[in-house]
Amino acid sequence: MANWGAGMKQKYVSYTPSSPVDFYGIKAPADQLSGKYPVSVDDVNNEVAVKWSTTGQEAQNTYLIVACYSDATIARYADKHLYFFTIYNGKPVVLVTMQNQGNARNNLGFRETENVNLKNGFNKIVGTSSSANSNTATDNGSAGLPVSDDQAVQAFYTFLRQHEEGDDIYNSFKQDEIQLLFFHDVSGKNVASDVNKAVTRTFPKNTYEVRAQPHAEGQVHFQRISDDTIRVFNVPDAFQDDRWTKNGAWAVAQANNYMDHPKVMKLSPADSTMLNLMKSKLTH
């Protein structure tokens, strides 16, 4: 969590039932374990059983909390996160909440995080594997499917969800931290932007780029391979390493590596408000 939080420009602290965090006036995880503020998952009416656990093996149909982390003492108001790392019927599940107000059921609403790095890291610790969002495609030169504006912004949303929660993404667009999204068909273009003539590989048919402005907010190169699945090529944001221009063999190897080892990712669901806000920033 320390390394992951640093990458997210956040700082997380570990908490326990005897040493809980003050999360908008709720003591977590103590108040959830005592039932004072129960845990709901995905829906305010879906209250679930929780228990603090050192092994993750005590009870069935119960979210066994093995670790609790929060940035509540550091983050700005309304930007605070609370994570419960749980085992549910033998399956690792990372629950997250940013709830900062009460609700009719007087509970704390969580959902499973969609952050790929966090999920895979916890899966690795627990000793299970997760193929979601990490499969290596075997036919990387094949053509993808055409992509609409709606599918383009959903692909970029999926890319952002690897590192950010949905509310953070919404605020980035609403507050103009992301000002524009450039959507282009890059089929047939050089995968290394012609920075080294030794690299001759090009993007296959129906490969698209969505790039944010400012540039630091990121970009994604992808193909749509089904209604809900994309293939993402891990193309660098910029070719600043001197070896891209000075070392042809190295540049070729790098270009081949990120084209031969893409990720196959399920599109993250986003509501119409989020998608429409993103589309309002889209330009071709």
Tab-separated table of C-alpha atoms in Angstrom:
chain	number	residue	atom	x	y	z
A	1	MET	CA	0.000	0.000	0.000
A	2	ALA	CA	2.893	2.349	0.647
A	3	ASN	CA	4.276	1.887	-2.864
A	4	TRP	CA	0.874	1.872	-4.522
A	5	GLY	CA	-0.209	4.969	-2.622
A	6	ALA	CA	2.970	6.815	-3.616
A	7	GLY	CA	2.226	6.033	-7.241
A	8	MET	CA	-1.264	7.461	-6.774
A	9	LYS	CA	0.170	10.529	-4.993
A	10	GLN	CA	-1.674	9.408	-1.866
A	11	LYS	CA	-0.467	8.268	1.545
A	12	TYR	CA	-2.153	5.372	3.287
A	13	VAL	CA	-2.001	4.298	6.916
A	14	SER	CA	-2.901	0.890	8.329
A	15	TYR	CA	-5.680	0.666	10.937
A	16	THR	CA	-7.092	-2.052	13.214
A	17	PRO	CA	-10.178	-2.461	15.439
A	18	SER	CA	-8.169	-1.301	18.464
A	19	SER	CA	-6.589	1.553	16.506
A	20	PRO	CA	-9.296	2.771	14.103
A	21	VAL	CA	-9.306	5.718	11.716
A	22	ASP	CA	-11.725	8.625	12.012
A	23	PHE	CA	-13.464	8.441	8.634
A	24	TYR	CA	-15.889	11.372	8.525
A	25	GLY	CA	-16.807	10.722	12.167
A	26	ILE	CA	-17.056	6.937	11.810
A	27	LYS	CA	-14.450	4.775	13.537
A	28	ALA	CA	-13.267	2.236	10.983
A	29	PRO	CA	-13.097	-0.705	11.137
A	30	ALA	CA	-14.337	-0.725	14.764
A	31	ASP	CA	-17.833	0.654	14.075
A	32	GLN	CA	-18.396	-1.830	11.246
A	33	LEU	CA	-17.355	-4.790	13.374
A	34	SER	CA	-19.566	-3.695	16.273
A	35	GLY	CA	-22.550	-3.101	13.991
A	36	LYS	CA	-22.818	0.575	14.886
A	37	TYR	CA	-22.318	1.465	11.220
A	38	PRO	CA	-22.778	-1.774	9.245
A	39	VAL	CA	-21.194	-2.458	5.860
A	40	SER	CA	-23.295	-2.482	2.705
A	41	VAL	CA	-21.884	-3.598	-0.651
A	42	ASP	CA	-23.017	-2.143	-4.003
A	43	ASP	CA	-26.423	-1.144	-2.663
A	44	VAL	CA	-27.380	0.655	0.550
A	45	ASN	CA	-29.894	-2.097	1.317
A	46	ASN	CA	-27.386	-4.912	0.838
A	47	GLU	CA	-25.887	-5.092	4.314
A	48	VAL	CA	-23.306	-7.839	4.739
A	49	ALA	CA	-21.638	-9.656	7.603
A	50	VAL	CA	-18.080	-8.618	8.442
A	51	LYS	CA	-15.463	-9.931	10.853
A	52	TRP	CA	-11.877	-9.031	11.647
A	53	SER	CA	-9.630	-11.966	10.747
A	54	THR	CA	-5.973	-12.942	10.966
A	55	THR	CA	-6.312	-15.934	8.635
A	56	GLY	CA	-9.237	-15.165	6.325
A	57	GLN	CA	-10.632	-18.636	6.975
A	58	GLU	CA	-13.020	-18.341	9.915
A	59	ALA	CA	-16.517	-17.989	8.462
A	60	GLN	CA	-18.517	-18.467	5.274
A	61	ASN	CA	-20.703	-15.785	3.667
A	62	THR	CA	-18.797	-13.187	5.680
A	63	TYR	CA	-16.385	-10.498	4.524
A	64	LEU	CA	-13.337	-11.349	6.633
A	65	ILE	CA	-11.351	-8.120	6.976
A	66	VAL	CA	-7.642	-8.899	7.072
A	67	ALA	CA	-6.390	-5.321	6.629
A	68	CYS	CA	-7.727	-1.770	6.676
A	69	TYR	CA	-6.067	1.246	5.047
A	70	SER	CA	-7.106	4.859	4.674
A	71	ASP	CA	-5.707	8.235	3.605
A	72	ALA	CA	-8.270	10.046	5.770
A	73	THR	CA	-5.738	11.955	7.880
A	74	ILE	CA	-3.938	13.333	4.807
A	75	ALA	CA	-6.431	13.672	1.958
A	76	ARG	CA	-8.657	16.667	1.339
A	77	TYR	CA	-12.269	16.594	2.458
A	78	ALA	CA	-14.420	14.578	0.013
A	79	ASP	CA	-11.264	12.964	-1.433
A	80	LYS	CA	-10.746	10.450	1.373
A	81	HIS	CA	-10.620	6.699	0.734
A	82	LEU	CA	-11.177	3.742	3.022
A	83	TYR	CA	-10.115	0.250	1.907
A	84	PHE	CA	-11.058	-3.057	3.503
A	85	PHE	CA	-8.947	-5.973	2.266
A	86	THR	CA	-11.220	-8.962	2.724
A	87	ILE	CA	-11.612	-12.653	2.042
A	88	TYR	CA	-15.131	-13.700	1.055
A	89	ASN	CA	-15.736	-17.443	0.790
A	90	GLY	CA	-12.074	-17.938	-0.033
A	91	LYS	CA	-11.931	-15.163	-2.619
A	92	PRO	CA	-9.845	-11.993	-2.098
A	93	VAL	CA	-12.010	-8.885	-2.408
A	94	VAL	CA	-10.791	-5.286	-1.998
A	95	LEU	CA	-13.663	-3.063	-0.856
A	96	VAL	CA	-13.471	0.723	-1.074
A	97	THR	CA	-15.653	3.604	0.046
A	98	MET	CA	-15.515	7.375	-0.266
A	99	GLN	CA	-18.881	7.922	1.466
A	100	ASN	CA	-18.795	11.220	3.327
A	101	GLN	CA	-22.435	11.548	4.396
A	102	GLY	CA	-24.982	9.425	6.198
A	103	ASN	CA	-27.769	7.464	4.529
A	104	ALA	CA	-31.223	6.175	5.409
A	105	ARG	CA	-29.857	2.825	6.592
A	106	ASN	CA	-27.141	4.415	8.734
A	107	ASN	CA	-24.493	2.191	7.168
A	108	LEU	CA	-21.228	2.609	5.280
A	109	GLY	CA	-21.486	1.761	1.597
A	110	PHE	CA	-18.627	-0.055	-0.136
A	111	ARG	CA	-18.022	-1.521	-3.570
A	112	GLU	CA	-15.249	-3.671	-4.955
A	113	THR	CA	-12.370	-1.575	-6.254
A	114	GLU	CA	-11.722	-1.679	-9.985
A	115	ASN	CA	-8.085	-0.698	-9.581
A	116	VAL	CA	-6.237	-3.489	-11.376
A	117	ASN	CA	-2.897	-3.034	-9.635
A	118	LEU	CA	-4.472	-3.096	-6.199
A	119	LYS	CA	-6.598	-6.160	-6.960
A	120	ASN	CA	-3.727	-8.096	-8.503
A	121	GLY	CA	-1.382	-7.163	-5.658
A	122	PHE	CA	-3.844	-8.463	-3.062
A	123	ASN	CA	-4.517	-11.582	-5.130
A	124	LYS	CA	-0.777	-12.253	-5.191
A	125	ILE	CA	-0.484	-11.867	-1.417
A	126	VAL	CA	-3.422	-14.180	-0.813
A	127	GLY	CA	-1.960	-16.680	-3.250
A	128	THR	CA	-4.573	-16.641	-5.998
A	129	SER	CA	-4.327	-15.448	-9.554
A	130	SER	CA	-6.587	-13.068	-11.413
A	131	SER	CA	-6.798	-13.170	-15.162
A	132	ALA	CA	-9.053	-10.154	-15.402
A	133	ASN	CA	-7.345	-7.219	-17.081
A	134	SER	CA	-4.017	-9.027	-17.382
A	135	ASN	CA	-4.385	-11.587	-20.156
A	136	THR	CA	-1.786	-11.528	-22.881
A	137	ALA	CA	-3.283	-11.540	-26.341
A	138	THR	CA	-1.801	-14.088	-28.696
A	139	ASP	CA	-2.895	-12.568	-31.994
A	140	ASN	CA	-1.686	-9.025	-31.585
A	141	GLY	CA	-1.477	-8.235	-35.276
A	142	SER	CA	-5.149	-8.926	-35.920
A	143	ALA	CA	-7.589	-6.211	-36.762
A	144	GLY	CA	-9.860	-4.837	-34.105
A	145	LEU	CA	-13.434	-3.642	-34.440
A	146	PRO	CA	-14.515	-0.087	-35.285
A	147	VAL	CA	-14.895	2.198	-32.267
A	148	SER	CA	-17.605	4.790	-31.646
A	149	ASP	CA	-17.243	7.941	-29.547
A	150	ASP	CA	-19.075	6.238	-26.675
A	151	GLN	CA	-16.720	3.249	-26.816
A	152	ALA	CA	-13.675	5.540	-27.024
A	153	VAL	CA	-14.499	7.420	-23.833
A	154	GLN	CA	-15.385	4.172	-22.061
A	155	ALA	CA	-11.988	2.764	-23.061
A	156	PHE	CA	-10.282	5.834	-21.612
A	157	TYR	CA	-12.408	5.545	-18.471
A	158	THR	CA	-11.293	1.907	-18.151
A	159	PHE	CA	-7.676	3.028	-18.522
A	160	LEU	CA	-8.106	5.616	-15.747
A	161	ARG	CA	-9.846	3.132	-13.438
A	162	GLN	CA	-6.577	1.203	-13.156
A	163	HIS	CA	-5.298	4.003	-10.933
A	164	GLU	CA	-8.265	6.111	-9.793
A	165	GLU	CA	-11.684	5.681	-8.255
A	166	GLY	CA	-14.737	6.756	-10.214
A	167	ASP	CA	-15.460	9.870	-8.146
A	168	ASP	CA	-11.893	11.080	-8.661
A	169	ILE	CA	-12.236	10.666	-12.427
A	170	TYR	CA	-15.550	12.520	-12.456
A	171	ASN	CA	-14.032	15.426	-10.531
A	172	SER	CA	-11.016	15.548	-12.881
A	173	PHE	CA	-13.343	16.183	-15.819
A	174	LYS	CA	-15.862	18.350	-13.947
A	175	GLN	CA	-13.130	20.637	-12.604
A	176	ASP	CA	-11.301	20.800	-15.969
A	177	GLU	CA	-8.213	19.044	-14.692
A	178	ILE	CA	-8.735	17.035	-17.892
A	179	GLN	CA	-9.661	19.679	-20.439
A	180	LEU	CA	-9.853	17.705	-23.698
A	181	LEU	CA	-9.770	14.162	-25.034
A	182	PHE	CA	-8.262	13.650	-28.494
A	183	PHE	CA	-9.631	10.582	-30.282
A	184	HIS	CA	-7.745	9.295	-33.349
A	185	ASP	CA	-7.528	6.208	-35.549
A	186	VAL	CA	-3.810	5.297	-35.525
A	187	SER	CA	-4.084	2.211	-37.753
A	188	GLY	CA	-0.976	1.823	-39.908
A	189	LYS	CA	1.000	4.466	-38.019
A	190	ASN	CA	4.490	3.772	-36.675
A	191	VAL	CA	4.236	2.423	-33.126
A	192	ALA	CA	7.246	4.511	-32.038
A	193	SER	CA	6.121	7.706	-33.781
A	194	ASP	CA	9.028	7.411	-36.249
A	195	VAL	CA	11.587	8.403	-33.606
A	196	ASN	CA	13.980	5.731	-34.925
A	197	LYS	CA	14.013	4.514	-38.527
A	198	ALA	CA	14.952	1.013	-37.304
A	199	VAL	CA	11.446	0.651	-35.861
A	200	THR	CA	9.166	-0.207	-38.758
A	201	ARG	CA	6.321	-1.844	-36.892
A	202	THR	CA	2.908	-0.231	-37.284
A	203	PHE	CA	-0.389	-0.419	-35.437
A	204	PRO	CA	-2.830	-3.016	-36.843
A	205	LYS	CA	-6.164	-2.080	-38.391
A	206	ASN	CA	-8.716	-0.439	-36.110
A	207	THR	CA	-6.245	0.638	-33.431
A	208	TYR	CA	-7.226	3.884	-31.735
A	209	GLU	CA	-5.665	6.447	-29.442
A	210	VAL	CA	-7.415	8.546	-26.818
A	211	ARG	CA	-5.089	11.168	-25.364
A	212	ALA	CA	-5.870	13.633	-22.598
A	213	GLN	CA	-4.989	17.293	-22.474
A	214	PRO	CA	-2.977	18.167	-20.405
A	215	HIS	CA	-0.685	15.419	-21.649
A	216	ALA	CA	0.273	14.365	-18.107
A	217	GLU	CA	-3.258	13.002	-17.573
A	218	GLY	CA	-2.399	10.062	-19.844
A	219	GLN	CA	-3.254	8.306	-23.076
A	220	VAL	CA	-4.326	4.854	-24.209
A	221	HIS	CA	-3.784	2.923	-27.468
A	222	PHE	CA	-6.299	0.118	-27.899
A	223	GLN	CA	-8.357	-2.145	-30.121
A	224	ARG	CA	-11.945	-3.168	-29.450
A	225	ILE	CA	-12.121	-6.953	-29.715
A	226	SER	CA	-15.694	-7.501	-28.473
A	227	ASP	CA	-18.643	-5.502	-27.142
A	228	ASP	CA	-17.125	-5.281	-23.668
A	229	THR	CA	-13.422	-6.049	-24.162
A	230	ILE	CA	-10.432	-4.065	-25.404
A	231	ARG	CA	-6.804	-4.884	-26.131
A	232	VAL	CA	-4.478	-2.190	-24.742
A	233	PHE	CA	-0.963	-1.594	-26.052
A	234	ASN	CA	1.324	-0.172	-23.380
A	235	VAL	CA	2.799	2.513	-25.600
A	236	PRO	CA	4.830	5.089	-23.626
A	237	ASP	CA	3.479	8.601	-23.191
A	238	ALA	CA	6.661	10.005	-24.734
A	239	PHE	CA	9.907	8.661	-26.169
A	240	GLN	CA	12.253	10.612	-23.928
A	241	ASP	CA	14.825	7.891	-23.300
A	242	ASP	CA	17.878	8.670	-25.480
A	243	ARG	CA	18.045	5.049	-26.556
A	244	TRP	CA	14.922	5.512	-28.656
A	245	THR	CA	16.917	7.702	-31.039
A	246	LYS	CA	20.452	6.376	-30.525
A	247	ASN	CA	20.069	2.591	-30.224
A	248	GLY	CA	18.135	0.959	-33.053
A	249	ALA	CA	18.251	-2.587	-31.669
A	250	TRP	CA	17.014	-1.449	-28.256
A	251	ALA	CA	14.238	0.645	-29.822
A	252	VAL	CA	13.056	-2.283	-31.955
A	253	ALA	CA	13.043	-4.596	-28.930
A	254	GLN	CA	11.062	-2.092	-26.868
A	255	ALA	CA	8.494	-1.499	-29.609
A	256	ASN	CA	8.042	-5.227	-30.176
A	257	ASN	CA	7.687	-5.828	-26.444
A	258	TYR	CA	4.812	-3.433	-25.907
A	259	MET	CA	3.058	-4.566	-29.076
A	260	ASP	CA	3.521	-8.293	-28.382
A	261	HIS	CA	2.393	-8.116	-24.759
A	262	PRO	CA	-0.801	-6.062	-24.572
A	263	LYS	CA	-3.455	-6.364	-21.880
A	264	VAL	CA	-6.938	-7.633	-22.596
A	265	MET	CA	-9.284	-5.632	-20.397
A	266	LYS	CA	-12.979	-5.720	-19.642
A	267	LEU	CA	-14.535	-2.281	-20.072
A	268	SER	CA	-15.293	-0.673	-16.716
A	269	PRO	CA	-18.966	0.273	-16.367
A	270	ALA	CA	-19.657	4.003	-16.263
A	271	ASP	CA	-23.010	5.728	-15.888
A	272	SER	CA	-24.443	8.049	-18.542
A	273	THR	CA	-23.528	11.171	-16.555
A	274	MET	CA	-19.863	10.180	-16.528
A	275	LEU	CA	-19.827	9.181	-20.198
A	276	ASN	CA	-21.634	12.326	-21.347
A	277	LEU	CA	-19.225	14.511	-19.370
A	278	MET	CA	-16.277	12.774	-21.022
A	279	LYS	CA	-17.870	13.047	-24.481
A	280	SER	CA	-18.276	16.788	-23.977
A	281	LYS	CA	-14.472	16.977	-23.868
A	282	LEU	CA	-13.953	14.743	-26.921
A	283	THR	CA	-12.455	16.032	-30.148
A	284	HIS	CA	-11.238	14.293	-33.305
